[in-house]
Coordinates of N, CA and C in Angstrom, one line a residue:
X28 N -45.8 -19.1 -59.0 CA -44.3 -20.1 -58.9 C -43.4 -20.7 -60.0
X29 N -43.6 -19.7 -60.4 CA -42.3 -20.0 -62.4 C -40.7 -18.9 -61.1
X30 N -41.1 -18.4 -60.6 CA -40.3 -16.7 -60.0 C -39.9 -18.3 -58.7
X31 N -40.7 -18.9 -57.8 CA -39.7 -19.4 -57.3 C -39.2 -20.8 -57.7
X32 N -39.7 -21.0 -58.7 CA -38.5 -22.1 -59.3 C -37.1 -21.8 -59.3
X33 N -37.3 -20.2 -60.8 CA -36.3 -19.5 -61.1 C -35.6 -19.6 -59.4
X34 N -35.8 -19.2 -58.9 CA -35.0 -18.2 -57.8 C -34.4 -19.2 -57.1
X35 N -35.3 -20.6 -56.4 CA -34.5 -22.3 -56.5 C -33.2 -22.8 -57.0
X36 N -33.5 -22.5 -58.7 CA -32.2 -23.2 -59.8 C -31.4 -22.3 -59.6
X37 N -31.6 -20.7 -58.8 CA -30.2 -19.7 -59.0 C -29.0 -20.3 -58.7
X38 N -30.2 -20.1 -56.8 CA -29.8 -20.4 -56.1 C -29.0 -21.5 -55.5
X39 N -28.8 -22.7 -56.9 CA -28.7 -24.3 -55.9 C -27.7 -24.0 -57.2
X40 N -27.5 -22.6 -58.0 CA -25.8 -22.5 -58.1 C -24.9 -20.8 -58.3
X41 N -24.7 -20.9 -57.4 CA -23.8 -20.0 -56.0 C -22.8 -19.1 -58.0
X42 N -22.5 -20.1 -58.8 CA -21.2 -19.6 -59.2 C -22.4 -18.8 -60.6
X43 N -23.2 -19.0 -60.9 CA -24.1 -18.5 -61.9 C -24.4 -19.2 -62.2
X44 N -25.7 -18.7 -63.5 CA -26.5 -19.4 -64.6 C -26.7 -19.1 -65.8
X45 N -26.8 -18.2 -67.0 CA -26.6 -18.0 -68.4 C -28.8 -18.5 -68.3
X46 N -28.6 -18.2 -68.2 CA -30.6 -18.0 -69.9 C -31.3 -18.7 -69.6
X47 N -29.7 -19.3 -71.7 CA -30.4 -20.2 -71.4 C -30.7 -21.8 -70.9
X48 N -29.3 -21.3 -69.7 CA -30.2 -23.0 -69.0 C -31.0 -23.1 -68.2
X49 N -31.1 -22.1 -67.7 CA -32.7 -21.5 -66.6 C -34.1 -22.7 -67.6
X50 N -34.0 -21.7 -69.2 CA -34.7 -22.0 -69.7 C -34.8 -23.3 -70.1
X51 N -33.7 -24.3 -70.1 CA -33.8 -25.7 -70.4 C -34.2 -26.5 -68.7
X52 N -33.9 -26.4 -68.6 CA -34.3 -26.7 -67.2 C -34.8 -26.7 -65.9
X53 N -35.8 -25.8 -66.7 CA -37.3 -25.5 -66.0 C -38.3 -25.2 -67.0
X54 N -37.4 -25.7 -68.2 CA -38.8 -25.0 -68.8 C -39.0 -24.4 -69.1
X55 N -39.0 -23.3 -69.7 CA -39.7 -21.9 -69.4 C -39.2 -21.2 -70.8
X56 N -40.6 -20.5 -72.1 CA -40.3 -21.1 -73.1 C -39.3 -19.3 -72.3
X57 N -38.0 -19.1 -73.2 CA -37.1 -17.1 -73.5 C -38.2 -16.3 -73.6
X58 N -38.9 -16.7 -74.0 CA -39.8 -15.1 -73.3 C -40.5 -14.5 -72.6
X59 N -40.7 -15.6 -72.0 CA -41.4 -15.2 -70.6 C -40.5 -15.2 -69.2
X60 N -39.3 -16.0 -69.9 CA -39.0 -16.3 -69.0 C -37.8 -14.5 -69.2
X61 N -37.3 -14.0 -69.8 CA -36.7 -13.4 -69.6 C -37.9 -11.9 -69.5
X62 N -38.8 -11.7 -69.3 CA -39.8 -10.8 -67.7 C -39.8 -11.0 -67.1
X63 N -39.7 -12.1 -66.4 CA -39.5 -13.5 -65.1 C -37.9 -12.6 -64.5
X64 N -37.1 -12.9 -65.1 CA -35.2 -12.7 -65.0 C -34.9 -11.4 -64.9
X65 N -35.7 -10.2 -65.6 CA -35.8 -8.9 -65.2 C -36.7 -8.4 -63.8
X66 N -37.8 -8.7 -63.8 CA -38.1 -8.6 -62.7 C -37.7 -8.6 -61.0
X67 N -37.2 -9.9 -61.7 CA -35.8 -11.0 -60.2 C -35.2 -9.9 -60.4
X68 N -35.0 -9.5 -60.9 CA -32.5 -8.7 -61.0 C -33.6 -7.5 -60.6
X69 N -35.0 -6.6 -61.3 CA -35.2 -5.5 -60.7 C -35.0 -4.9 -59.3
X70 N -36.2 -6.0 -58.9 CA -36.5 -6.5 -57.0 C -34.5 -7.0 -56.1
X71 N -33.6 -7.2 -57.2 CA -33.0 -7.8 -56.2 C -33.2 -8.9 -55.8
X72 N -34.0 -9.7 -56.1 CA -33.9 -11.1 -55.4 C -32.3 -12.0 -56.0
X73 N -32.9 -11.5 -57.2 CA -31.5 -11.5 -58.7 C -30.4 -10.8 -59.1
X74 N -29.1 -11.0 -59.0 CA -28.5 -10.2 -59.6 C -27.9 -10.8 -60.5
X75 N -27.0 -9.7 -61.6 CA -26.9 -10.1 -63.0 C -25.7 -9.6 -63.8
X76 N -24.1 -10.3 -63.7 CA -22.9 -10.3 -63.7 C -23.1 -10.6 -65.4
X77 N -22.7 -9.8 -66.5 CA -22.7 -9.8 -67.9 C -24.0 -10.9 -67.7
X78 N -23.7 -13.0 -68.4 CA -24.6 -13.3 -69.2 C -25.1 -14.5 -68.4
X79 N -24.4 -13.6 -66.7 CA -25.2 -15.2 -65.8 C -25.9 -14.4 -64.6
X80 N -26.7 -14.9 -64.5 CA -28.1 -14.7 -62.9 C -27.1 -15.5 -61.9
X81 N -27.0 -15.0 -60.7 CA -27.1 -14.9 -59.8 C -27.6 -15.0 -58.3
X82 N -27.6 -15.0 -57.3 CA -28.6 -14.8 -56.3 C -28.3 -13.4 -55.9
X83 N -29.2 -13.3 -55.2 CA -29.7 -11.4 -54.9 C -29.5 -11.2 -54.0
X84 N -29.2 -9.4 -53.2 CA -29.1 -9.4 -52.6 C -30.5 -9.3 -51.6
X85 N -31.7 -9.2 -51.7 CA -32.8 -9.7 -52.1 C -32.2 -10.6 -50.7
X86 N -32.2 -12.1 -51.0 CA -32.8 -13.3 -50.4 C -31.7 -13.2 -49.4
X87 N -30.8 -12.6 -49.7 CA -29.7 -12.5 -47.7 C -30.6 -11.8 -46.7
X88 N -30.8 -10.8 -47.1 CA -31.9 -10.1 -46.2 C -33.8 -11.5 -45.2
X89 N -33.9 -12.2 -46.2 CA -34.8 -12.7 -46.0 C -34.3 -13.9 -45.2
X90 N -33.3 -14.8 -45.8 CA -32.3 -15.7 -45.0 C -32.2 -15.7 -43.3
X91 N -32.2 -16.5 -43.3 CA -31.6 -16.9 -42.1 C -31.4 -17.1 -40.8
X92 N -29.7 -16.3 -41.2 CA -28.2 -17.5 -40.7 C -28.0 -18.2 -40.0
X93 N -29.2 -18.3 -38.9 CA -29.0 -19.8 -38.5 C -29.2 -20.7 -39.0
X94 N -30.6 -21.0 -39.4 CA -30.4 -22.3 -41.2 C -29.7 -22.7 -41.7
X95 N -28.8 -23.4 -41.7 CA -28.5 -23.6 -43.4 C -29.2 -24.6 -44.3
X96 N -29.2 -25.0 -45.0 CA -30.3 -25.4 -46.4 C -29.4 -27.0 -46.0
X97 N -31.1 -27.6 -45.5 CA -30.6 -29.2 -45.4 C -29.8 -29.8 -47.0
X98 N -29.8 -31.4 -47.6 CA -30.0 -32.0 -48.7 C -30.8 -31.9 -49.4
X99 N -31.4 -31.7 -49.0 CA -33.1 -31.9 -50.1 C -33.2 -30.5 -50.8
X100 N -32.6 -29.6 -49.6 CA -33.1 -28.5 -50.2 C -32.3 -28.1 -51.5
X101 N -31.5 -28.1 -51.0 CA -29.8 -28.3 -51.9 C -30.5 -29.0 -53.9
X102 N -30.6 -29.8 -53.2 CA -30.7 -31.5 -54.5 C -31.8 -31.0 -55.0
X103 N -33.8 -30.4 -53.7 CA -34.8 -30.1 -54.4 C -35.5 -29.7 -56.6
X104 N -34.3 -27.9 -56.7 CA -34.2 -27.3 -57.5 C -33.5 -28.7 -58.2
X105 N -33.0 -29.5 -58.8 CA -32.2 -30.5 -60.0 C -33.2 -31.2 -59.3
X106 N -33.5 -31.5 -58.6 CA -34.2 -33.5 -59.6 C -34.8 -32.8 -59.9
X107 N -36.2 -31.4 -59.6 CA -37.1 -31.5 -60.3 C -37.1 -30.5 -62.2
X108 N -35.3 -30.2 -62.0 CA -35.0 -29.8 -63.0 C -35.0 -31.3 -64.4
X109 N -34.9 -32.5 -63.6 CA -34.8 -33.7 -64.3 C -35.7 -33.4 -64.9
X110 N -36.7 -33.4 -64.1 CA -37.9 -34.8 -63.5 C -38.3 -33.4 -65.5
X111 N -38.3 -32.0 -65.7 CA -38.9 -31.7 -66.1 C -37.7 -31.7 -67.8
X112 N -36.9 -32.0 -67.3 CA -36.2 -32.2 -68.7 C -37.0 -34.1 -69.7
X113 N -37.0 -34.7 -68.9 CA -37.0 -35.5 -69.7 C -38.5 -36.0 -69.2
X114 N -39.4 -36.2 -68.4 CA -40.0 -36.2 -67.9 C -41.0 -37.1 -67.2
X115 N -40.1 -38.1 -67.2 CA -39.6 -39.1 -66.0 C -39.5 -39.0 -64.7
X116 N -40.3 -39.7 -63.9 CA -40.5 -39.5 -62.2 C -38.6 -40.1 -61.8
X117 N -37.7 -38.3 -61.3 CA -36.6 -37.7 -61.3 C -36.9 -37.9 -59.1
X118 N -35.3 -38.6 -58.8 CA -35.6 -39.1 -57.5 C -33.6 -38.5 -56.9
X119 N -33.7 -38.7 -56.3 CA -32.5 -37.9 -55.0 C -32.8 -39.1 -54.0
X120 N -31.3 -39.8 -53.3 CA -32.3 -41.4 -52.7 C -30.9 -41.3 -52.2
X121 N -30.4 -41.4 -50.8 CA -29.1 -41.4 -49.4 C -29.2 -43.0 -48.5
X122 N -28.3 -43.1 -48.9 CA -27.7 -44.4 -48.0 C -28.7 -44.3 -46.9
X123 N -29.1 -45.2 -45.8 CA -29.8 -45.0 -44.4 C -29.2 -46.7 -43.9
X124 N -28.2 -46.7 -43.5 CA -27.8 -47.9 -43.2 C -27.2 -48.7 -45.3
X125 N -27.7 -49.9 -44.7 CA -27.4 -50.8 -46.1 C -29.1 -50.6 -46.8
X126 N -29.3 -49.5 -46.5 CA -31.1 -49.3 -46.7 C -30.7 -47.8 -47.8
X127 N -31.7 -48.3 -48.6 CA -32.2 -46.5 -49.9 C -33.1 -45.6 -49.3
X128 N -32.8 -44.3 -49.0 CA -33.6 -44.3 -48.7 C -33.9 -42.9 -49.7
X129 N -35.9 -42.1 -50.0 CA -35.3 -41.2 -50.9 C -35.8 -39.9 -49.9
X130 N -35.0 -38.8 -50.0 CA -35.6 -37.8 -49.4 C -36.1 -36.7 -50.5
X131 N -36.5 -36.6 -52.2 CA -36.7 -35.5 -52.5 C -37.0 -36.6 -53.5
X132 N -38.5 -36.4 -54.2 CA -38.9 -36.7 -55.7 C -39.8 -36.3 -56.2
X133 N -39.8 -36.2 -57.2 CA -40.6 -35.3 -58.7 C -41.3 -36.4 -59.1
X134 N -42.8 -37.0 -59.5 CA -43.6 -38.1 -60.5 C -43.0 -37.4 -62.2
X135 N -43.2 -38.6 -62.5 CA -43.3 -38.1 -64.0 C -45.5 -37.7 -64.3
X136 N -45.2 -37.0 -65.0 CA -46.2 -36.6 -65.8 C -46.6 -36.8 -67.0
X137 N -47.6 -38.6 -66.8 CA -47.8 -38.9 -67.8 C -48.4 -40.1 -66.7
X138 N -49.7 -41.0 -68.1 CA -50.5 -41.9 -67.2 C -49.7 -43.2 -66.7
X139 N -48.1 -43.8 -67.8 CA -47.4 -44.2 -67.2 C -46.6 -44.2 -66.3
X140 N -46.3 -44.1 -65.2 CA -45.2 -43.7 -64.3 C -44.7 -44.0 -63.8
X141 N -43.7 -44.5 -62.9 CA -43.2 -45.2 -61.6 C -43.2 -44.3 -60.4
X142 N -43.6 -44.3 -59.2 CA -44.2 -43.3 -58.6 C -43.0 -44.0 -57.3
X143 N -42.7 -43.2 -56.1 CA -41.8 -42.9 -54.7 C -42.1 -42.4 -54.2
X144 N -42.6 -42.4 -52.7 CA -42.6 -41.7 -52.1 C -40.8 -41.5 -50.8
X145 N -41.3 -39.9 -50.2 CA -40.6 -39.9 -49.9 C -40.4 -40.4 -48.1
X146 N -39.5 -40.3 -47.8 CA -39.0 -41.7 -47.0 C -38.6 -42.7 -47.6
X147 N -40.0 -43.5 -48.8 CA -39.9 -44.2 -48.8 C -38.1 -45.2 -48.5
X148 N -38.3 -46.3 -47.8 CA -36.6 -47.5 -47.8 C -37.1 -48.5 -48.8
X149 N -36.0 -48.5 -49.6 CA -35.6 -49.9 -50.6 C -34.3 -50.5 -49.9
X150 N -34.7 -51.9 -50.7 CA -32.6 -52.5 -51.8 C -31.6 -51.4 -51.5
X151 N -30.7 -51.5 -51.5 CA -29.7 -51.5 -52.3 C -29.5 -51.5 -54.1
X152 N -29.2 -52.6 -53.4 CA -29.1 -54.3 -54.3 C -29.6 -53.2 -55.3
X153 N -30.9 -53.1 -56.0 CA -32.4 -53.8 -57.6 C -32.6 -51.9 -57.5
X154 N -32.3 -50.9 -56.9 CA -32.2 -49.8 -58.1 C -31.0 -49.0 -58.2
X155 N -31.5 -48.1 -58.9 CA -29.8 -48.1 -59.5 C -29.7 -47.0 -58.8
X156 N -29.4 -45.4 -58.1 CA -29.3 -45.3 -57.0 C -28.7 -46.2 -56.6
X157 N -29.0 -47.2 -55.7 CA -28.4 -48.4 -54.4 C -27.3 -49.2 -55.2
X158 N -27.7 -50.0 -56.5 CA -25.5 -49.3 -57.0 C -25.2 -48.7 -57.4
X159 N -25.7 -47.4 -57.7 CA -24.2 -46.6 -57.3 C -23.6 -46.2 -56.0
X160 N -24.6 -46.0 -55.4 CA -23.9 -45.8 -54.0 C -23.0 -46.9 -53.7
X161 N -23.0 -48.4 -54.0 CA -22.9 -48.9 -53.1 C -21.3 -49.4 -54.7
X162 N -21.0 -48.7 -55.4 CA -20.1 -48.9 -57.2 C -18.8 -48.2 -55.1
X163 N -19.6 -47.1 -54.4 CA -18.6 -45.6 -54.1 C -18.2 -46.5 -52.1
X164 N -18.3 -47.9 -52.0 CA -17.9 -47.8 -50.6 C -16.6 -48.8 -51.3
X165 N -15.7 -48.6 -49.7 CA -14.8 -49.7 -50.3 C -15.1 -50.7 -50.1
X166 N -13.8 -51.5 -50.5 CA -14.2 -52.9 -50.0 C -13.9 -53.4 -49.0
X167 N -13.5 -52.8 -47.3 CA -14.0 -53.6 -46.4 C -15.6 -53.0 -46.1
X168 N -16.2 -52.0 -46.7 CA -17.1 -51.2 -46.6 C -18.1 -52.7 -47.4
X169 N -18.0 -52.3 -48.0 CA -18.5 -54.1 -49.6 C -19.0 -55.6 -49.1
X170 N -17.5 -55.7 -48.3 CA -17.6 -57.0 -47.9 C -18.4 -56.9 -46.4
X171 N -18.5 -55.8 -45.3 CA -19.8 -55.7 -44.4 C -20.9 -55.6 -45.4
X172 N -21.4 -55.1 -46.4 CA -22.9 -55.2 -46.2 C -23.0 -56.8 -46.7
X173 N -22.1 -57.9 -47.6 CA -22.9 -58.9 -48.2 C -22.8 -60.0 -47.6
X174 N -22.1 -59.3 -46.2 CA -21.5 -60.5 -45.1 C -23.1 -60.1 -44.2
X175 N -24.0 -58.5 -44.5 CA -25.1 -58.2 -42.7 C -26.2 -58.8 -44.0
X176 N -26.7 -58.4 -45.0 CA -27.3 -58.3 -46.1 C -27.4 -59.2 -46.8
X177 N -28.9 -59.7 -46.5 CA -29.5 -61.0 -47.4 C -29.9 -60.5 -49.3
X178 N -29.2 -60.6 -50.7 CA -29.7 -60.2 -50.9 C -31.3 -60.5 -52.1
X179 N -32.4 -60.4 -51.5 CA -33.5 -60.8 -51.5 C -34.2 -60.5 -53.1
X180 N -34.8 -61.5 -53.5 CA -35.5 -61.1 -55.2 C -36.8 -60.7 -54.7
X181 N -36.6 -59.7 -56.0 CA -37.6 -59.2 -56.3 C -39.1 -59.5 -57.5
X182 N -38.1 -59.0 -57.8 CA -39.0 -59.9 -59.8 C -37.5 -60.9 -60.1
X183 N -38.2 -61.2 -61.3 CA -36.8 -63.1 -61.8 C -35.2 -61.6 -61.6
X184 N -35.9 -60.2 -62.6 CA -34.3 -59.8 -63.2 C -33.6 -59.2 -61.6
X185 N -34.4 -59.5 -60.7 CA -33.0 -59.8 -59.4 C -31.6 -60.1 -59.3
X186 N -31.1 -58.8 -59.2 CA -29.1 -60.1 -58.8 C -29.5 -60.3 -58.1
X187 N -29.4 -61.9 -57.3 CA -29.9 -62.2 -56.1 C -28.1 -63.1 -56.4
X188 N -26.8 -62.9 -57.2 CA -26.2 -63.6 -56.2 C -24.8 -62.6 -56.4
X189 N -23.6 -63.2 -55.8 CA -22.6 -62.1 -54.9 C -21.9 -61.8 -56.3
X190 N -21.3 -62.8 -56.4 CA -20.1 -63.0 -57.3 C -20.6 -61.9 -58.7
X191 N -21.8 -62.4 -58.9 CA -23.5 -61.2 -60.5 C -23.0 -59.3 -60.4
X192 N -23.1 -59.7 -58.6 CA -23.1 -58.2 -57.9 C -22.1 -57.0 -58.0
X193 N -20.7 -58.5 -57.8 CA -19.8 -57.6 -57.5 C -19.1 -57.4 -58.9
X194 N -19.3 -58.5 -59.6 CA -18.8 -57.7 -61.0 C -19.6 -56.6 -62.1
X195 N -21.0 -55.9 -61.9 CA -21.3 -55.4 -61.9 C -21.8 -54.1 -61.0
X196 N -20.7 -54.3 -59.9 CA -20.0 -52.0 -59.4 C -19.0 -52.5 -59.5
X197 N -17.9 -53.1 -60.0 CA -17.0 -52.8 -60.4 C -17.3 -52.3 -62.2
X198 N -18.3 -52.3 -62.1 CA -18.1 -52.6 -64.0 C -19.1 -50.0 -63.8
X199 N -19.7 -50.3 -63.0 CA -20.1 -49.1 -62.3 C -19.0 -47.6 -62.1
X200 N -17.9 -48.6 -60.6 CA -17.0 -48.0 -60.6 C -16.2 -47.6 -61.3
X201 N -16.3 -47.6 -63.1 CA -16.2 -47.3 -64.1 C -16.0 -47.0 -64.6
X202 N -17.7 -46.9 -64.9 CA -18.6 -46.3 -65.8 C -19.4 -44.9 -64.9
X203 N -19.5 -45.1 -63.5 CA -20.3 -44.3 -62.5 C -21.8 -44.5 -63.2
X204 N -22.2 -44.6 -63.6 CA -23.4 -45.4 -64.1 C -23.9 -46.3 -63.3
X205 N -25.1 -46.1 -62.8 CA -25.7 -47.7 -61.5 C -27.1 -47.2 -63.1
X206 N -27.2 -49.0 -63.1 CA -28.9 -48.8 -64.0 C -29.0 -50.5 -63.6
X207 N -30.7 -50.5 -63.5 CA -31.5 -51.2 -63.5 C -32.3 -51.3 -64.6
X208 N -32.8 -52.8 -64.6 CA -33.8 -53.5 -66.0 C -35.2 -54.1 -65.2
X209 N -35.9 -53.9 -64.6 CA -37.2 -54.5 -64.0 C -36.4 -55.7 -63.0
X210 N -35.8 -54.8 -62.1 CA -35.2 -55.6 -60.6 C -35.6 -55.7 -59.8
X211 N -36.6 -54.2 -59.9 CA -37.1 -54.3 -58.2 C -38.7 -54.0 -58.5
X212 N -39.5 -53.2 -59.6 CA -40.5 -52.9 -60.5 C -40.0 -53.4 -61.8
X213 N -41.9 -54.1 -62.3 CA -41.2 -54.9 -62.8 C -42.6 -53.5 -63.9
X214 N -41.1 -53.8 -65.1 CA -41.6 -52.5 -66.1 C -40.9 -51.4 -66.0
X215 N -40.1 -51.4 -64.9 CA -39.9 -50.1 -64.8 C -38.1 -50.8 -64.4
X216 N -37.0 -49.5 -65.3 CA -36.0 -49.2 -65.9 C -35.3 -48.2 -64.9
X217 N -34.2 -48.5 -64.5 CA -33.7 -47.1 -64.0 C -32.1 -46.7 -64.5
X218 N -31.6 -45.1 -64.1 CA -30.3 -45.4 -64.4 C -29.9 -44.1 -62.7
X219 N -29.2 -44.0 -62.6 CA -29.0 -43.4 -61.3 C -26.8 -43.0 -61.0
X220 N -26.6 -41.9 -60.9 CA -25.6 -41.6 -60.7 C -25.0 -41.4 -59.2
X221 N -24.4 -41.0 -58.1 CA -23.9 -40.9 -57.3 C -22.8 -39.6 -57.9
X222 N -23.9 -38.8 -56.8 CA -22.8 -37.5 -56.2 C -21.5 -37.4 -54.9
X223 N -20.2 -37.2 -54.9 CA -19.3 -37.5 -54.7 C -18.7 -36.0 -54.1
X224 N -18.1 -35.7 -53.0 CA -17.9 -34.7 -52.3 C -16.8 -35.3 -51.0
X225 N -15.5 -34.1 -51.7 CA -14.2 -34.5 -51.1 C -14.3 -36.5 -51.0
X226 N -14.1 -36.7 -51.7 CA -14.3 -38.5 -51.6 C -15.6 -39.0 -51.4
X227 N -16.2 -38.5 -50.5 CA -17.9 -39.5 -49.7 C -18.7 -39.4 -51.2
X228 N -19.4 -40.3 -50.9 CA -20.7 -40.3 -51.7 C -21.3 -40.1 -50.7
X229 N -22.6 -38.8 -51.2 CA -23.2 -38.1 -49.8 C -24.6 -38.7 -50.3
X230 N -25.5 -39.4 -51.6 CA -26.4 -39.2 -52.1 C -25.9 -39.6 -54.2
X231 N -27.3 -40.3 -54.0 CA -27.4 -40.1 -56.6 C -28.7 -39.7 -56.5
X232 N -28.6 -39.4 -57.7 CA -29.5 -38.6 -58.9 C -29.8 -39.7 -59.5
X233 N -30.8 -39.9 -59.8 CA -32.3 -40.8 -60.4 C -33.2 -41.1 -60.7
X234 N -33.7 -42.1 -62.4 CA -34.6 -41.3 -63.4 C -35.0 -42.7 -63.1
X235 N -36.3 -42.8 -63.4 CA -36.9 -44.6 -63.5 C -37.9 -43.9 -64.5
X236 N -37.8 -44.6 -65.4 CA -38.6 -44.6 -67.0 C -38.6 -46.3 -67.3
X237 N -40.1 -46.4 -67.6 CA -40.9 -47.4 -68.2 C -40.1 -48.2 -69.1
X238 N -40.6 -49.9 -68.6 CA -40.1 -50.5 -70.3 C -40.1 -49.9 -71.7
X239 N -41.2 -49.1 -72.0 CA -41.7 -48.9 -73.6 C -41.2 -47.5 -73.4
X240 N -40.7 -47.3 -72.6 CA -39.9 -45.8 -73.2 C -38.0 -45.7 -73.2
X241 N -38.0 -47.1 -72.3 CA -36.6 -46.8 -72.3 C -36.5 -46.9 -73.6
X242 N -35.9 -46.4 -74.5 CA -34.6 -46.3 -75.8 C -33.6 -45.9 -75.6
X243 N -32.3 -46.3 -76.8 CA -31.2 -45.9 -76.5 C -31.0 -44.2 -76.5
X244 N -31.4 -44.3 -77.2 CA -31.9 -43.0 -77.2 C -31.9 -41.9 -75.9
X245 N -33.2 -41.8 -75.3 CA -34.0 -42.0 -74.4 C -32.4 -42.0 -72.5
X246 N -32.2 -43.2 -73.1 CA -30.7 -43.4 -72.0 C -30.1 -43.2 -72.3
X247 N -29.0 -42.2 -73.7 CA -28.0 -41.6 -73.9 C -28.7 -40.2 -73.0
X248 N -30.1 -39.9 -72.9 CA -30.3 -38.4 -73.0 C -30.3 -38.6 -71.3
X249 N -30.8 -39.1 -70.6 CA -30.9 -39.1 -69.6 C -29.8 -39.5 -68.1
X250 N -28.4 -40.3 -69.0 CA -27.3 -39.9 -68.9 C -26.9 -38.4 -68.2
X251 N -27.0 -38.3 -70.0 CA -26.0 -36.9 -70.3 C -27.3 -35.5 -69.3
X252 N -28.4 -35.8 -69.0 CA -28.9 -34.8 -67.8 C -28.2 -34.9 -65.7
X253 N -28.3 -36.1 -65.5 CA -27.8 -37.5 -64.9 C -26.6 -36.3 -64.3
X254 N -25.9 -36.7 -65.1 CA -23.8 -36.2 -65.3 C -24.0 -34.1 -65.4
X255 N -25.6 -33.3 -65.7 CA -25.1 -32.4 -65.2 C -25.4 -32.0 -64.3
X256 N -26.7 -33.1 -63.4 CA -26.7 -32.7 -61.9 C -26.2 -32.7 -61.3
X257 N -25.5 -33.5 -61.5 CA -24.4 -34.0 -60.4 C -22.9 -33.1 -60.8
X258 N -23.4 -32.8 -62.0 CA -21.3 -30.9 -61.7 C -22.1 -29.8 -61.3
X259 N -23.6 -29.7 -61.3 CA -23.5 -28.5 -60.6 C -24.0 -28.5 -60.2
X260 N -24.4 -29.9 -59.1 CA -24.3 -30.0 -57.2 C -22.7 -30.1 -56.6
X261 N -22.4 -30.6 -58.0 CA -20.6 -31.3 -57.2 C -20.4 -29.5 -57.0
X262 N -20.4 -28.2 -58.1 CA -19.9 -27.0 -58.3 C -20.2 -26.4 -57.4
X263 N -21.5 -26.4 -56.8 CA -22.6 -25.6 -55.4 C -21.6 -25.8 -54.6
X264 N -20.8 -27.0 -54.0 CA -20.6 -26.9 -52.9 C -19.2 -27.1 -52.1
X265 N -19.2 -25.9 -53.5 CA -16.8 -25.9 -53.8 C -17.2 -25.0 -53.1
X266 N -16.2 -24.7 -52.3 CA -15.7 -23.3 -51.2 C -15.7 -23.0 -52.5
X267 N -15.4 -21.6 -51.9 CA -15.3 -20.1 -52.8 C -13.8 -19.9 -52.4
X268 N -13.4 -19.1 -52.8 CA -12.1 -18.6 -53.7 C -11.8 -17.2 -53.4

């Protein structure tokens, strides 16, 4: 399975990636990774240019030209990398009308953890990814959202006041970081950052972290990894020049 993980990780970054980043992103020891990379290059599943590894010609022979990668396929290795690096439940969400839908998720390997199934639809206003996506709506779209969607309370911490939520969304527009603390599920905090391509928010990466593990150090490290995932996805979507 590690070879498949490596291939998916590199394919998601067509501009190339160095071995140290693969090792960190997939939590593979460098000693093991060196052998796997050499084998994949020898079999032409990967190509090497200097220190960077890129998709190799053998992958092109296997690929069907009629089938384009779905958004879920593109983000899946990045979601897995987030889960491996933070060991908390990582997901990628898209907006479906005024609801939030999970299209890829990787559950933490810890006894105390948050779990969500692919296809689950949730309210936008009380999940970190949902707030990140709401913050990227135009003023007219946001007005329509508030006019059509009641802000339901799920926990004592749920934000159900329109003015309060608008103020928080304005802050998210400035920082880019959506946050929740026990607003949908008791005992769970969330961090999310939207992916914006050509001015449109196509979805959001998010991690869900139990309150006992949600320290300032974990929050800072999680934000850094989320920002890295967003940057890597955006770079992969840029047209070749």
